[in-house]
Short mmCIF file of C-alpha atoms in Angstrom, two decimals:
data_model
loop_
_atom_site.label_atom_id
_atom_site.label_comp_id
_atom_site.label_asym_id
_atom_site.label_seq_id
_atom_site.Cartn_x
_atom_site.Cartn_y
_atom_site.Cartn_z
CA VAL A 92 0.04 -0.02 0.17
CA THR A 93 1.23 3.34 -0.98
CA ILE A 94 0.20 6.72 0.72
CA GLY A 95 1.60 10.43 1.02
CA TYR A 96 4.00 11.54 3.40
CA ASP A 97 1.03 13.90 5.52
CA VAL A 98 -0.35 10.57 7.24
CA PRO A 99 1.94 9.41 10.23
CA TRP A 100 3.50 6.10 10.03
CA LYS A 101 2.16 5.00 13.63
CA ALA A 102 -1.37 5.41 12.27
CA MET A 103 -0.92 3.72 9.26
CA HIS A 104 0.57 0.91 10.96
CA LYS A 105 -2.12 0.71 13.28
CA THR A 106 -4.68 0.87 10.43
CA LEU A 107 -3.01 -2.07 8.38
CA ILE A 108 -2.61 -4.27 11.46
CA ASP A 109 -6.43 -3.47 12.39
CA ALA A 110 -7.32 -4.36 8.94
CA ALA A 111 -5.65 -7.74 9.16
CA LEU A 112 -6.93 -8.57 12.50
CA ARG A 113 -10.42 -7.84 10.86
CA THR A 114 -9.87 -10.65 8.41
CA ALA A 115 -10.94 -14.28 8.62
CA PHE A 116 -8.50 -16.67 8.71
CA ILE A 117 -5.38 -14.30 9.97
CA LEU A 118 -3.77 -15.15 13.09
CA LYS A 119 -3.70 -12.71 15.83
CA ASP A 120 -0.82 -14.83 17.42
CA PRO A 121 2.14 -14.40 15.76
CA MET A 122 0.62 -10.76 15.52
CA PRO A 123 0.32 -9.26 12.13
CA PHE A 124 3.62 -6.45 11.28
CA VAL A 125 3.91 -3.92 9.07
CA LEU A 126 7.14 -3.24 6.94
CA GLN A 127 8.14 0.32 5.43
CA THR A 128 9.34 -0.86 2.20
CA SER A 129 10.13 1.90 0.50
CA LEU A 130 10.30 6.21 0.96
CA ASP A 131 9.53 7.64 -2.66
CA ASP A 132 9.01 11.14 -3.88
CA PHE A 133 5.77 11.63 -3.10
CA TYR A 134 4.58 8.72 -0.93
CA VAL A 135 5.75 5.78 1.52
CA SER A 136 4.89 2.06 0.71
CA TYR A 137 3.89 -0.09 3.24
CA GLU A 138 3.47 -4.02 3.19
CA ILE A 139 1.38 -5.71 5.83
CA ASN A 140 2.57 -9.46 6.78
CA ALA A 141 0.29 -11.63 8.56
CA TYR A 142 0.11 -15.50 9.49
CA THR A 143 -2.64 -18.26 8.76
CA ARG A 144 -2.78 -21.84 9.04
CA ASP A 145 -5.24 -21.76 6.08
CA ALA A 146 -2.77 -21.17 3.27
CA VAL A 147 -5.22 -22.80 0.68
CA LYS A 148 -7.65 -20.26 1.12
CA GLN A 149 -5.46 -17.27 0.13
CA ALA A 150 -6.95 -15.93 -2.39
CA ILE A 151 -10.15 -15.30 -0.23
CA ILE A 152 -7.90 -13.97 2.48
CA TYR A 153 -6.02 -11.49 0.40
CA SER A 154 -9.66 -10.27 -1.18
CA GLU A 155 -11.03 -9.74 2.40
CA LEU A 156 -7.60 -8.20 3.70
CA HIS A 157 -7.89 -5.97 0.91
CA GLN A 158 -11.54 -5.13 1.70
CA ASN A 159 -10.82 -4.27 5.29
CA THR A 160 -7.52 -2.38 4.50
CA LYS A 161 -9.80 0.13 2.14
CA THR A 162 -12.23 0.63 4.92
CA HIS A 163 -9.86 1.17 7.57
CA LEU A 164 -7.94 3.56 5.04
CA ILE A 165 -11.12 5.46 4.49
CA MET A 166 -11.90 5.56 8.30
CA LEU A 167 -8.13 7.08 8.60
CA SER A 168 -8.80 9.53 6.11
CA ASN A 169 -12.07 10.69 7.20
CA LYS A 170 -10.16 10.97 11.01
CA ASN A 171 -7.31 13.11 9.46
CA ASN A 172 -9.65 15.54 7.55
CA HIS A 173 -11.48 16.23 10.54
#
C-alpha cells in the first residue's frame, strides 16, 4: 500500500494491523506486522504481513484483507480530515 507523507507512520501501521486482525483466517498470534518497503518522492510504501493456518484459502484471505484495508484507510482519511 502506498500513501502520502502527510499520514503519520504510526497511524498507518495501526490501520493496516487493524485491517489484518479483522480478516478471517488471519492469526492474532503471531501478530500481524508492517514493513515500510520504500520512501519515494511523494509517498511511502507499506507492506502488511500476517500469518494463517489456511494457506489454501489465500485468494479469499487477500480479497478480504484488501476490503478491510480500504475500509480502514477511509476511516483514517476521515479522521485526518476533521
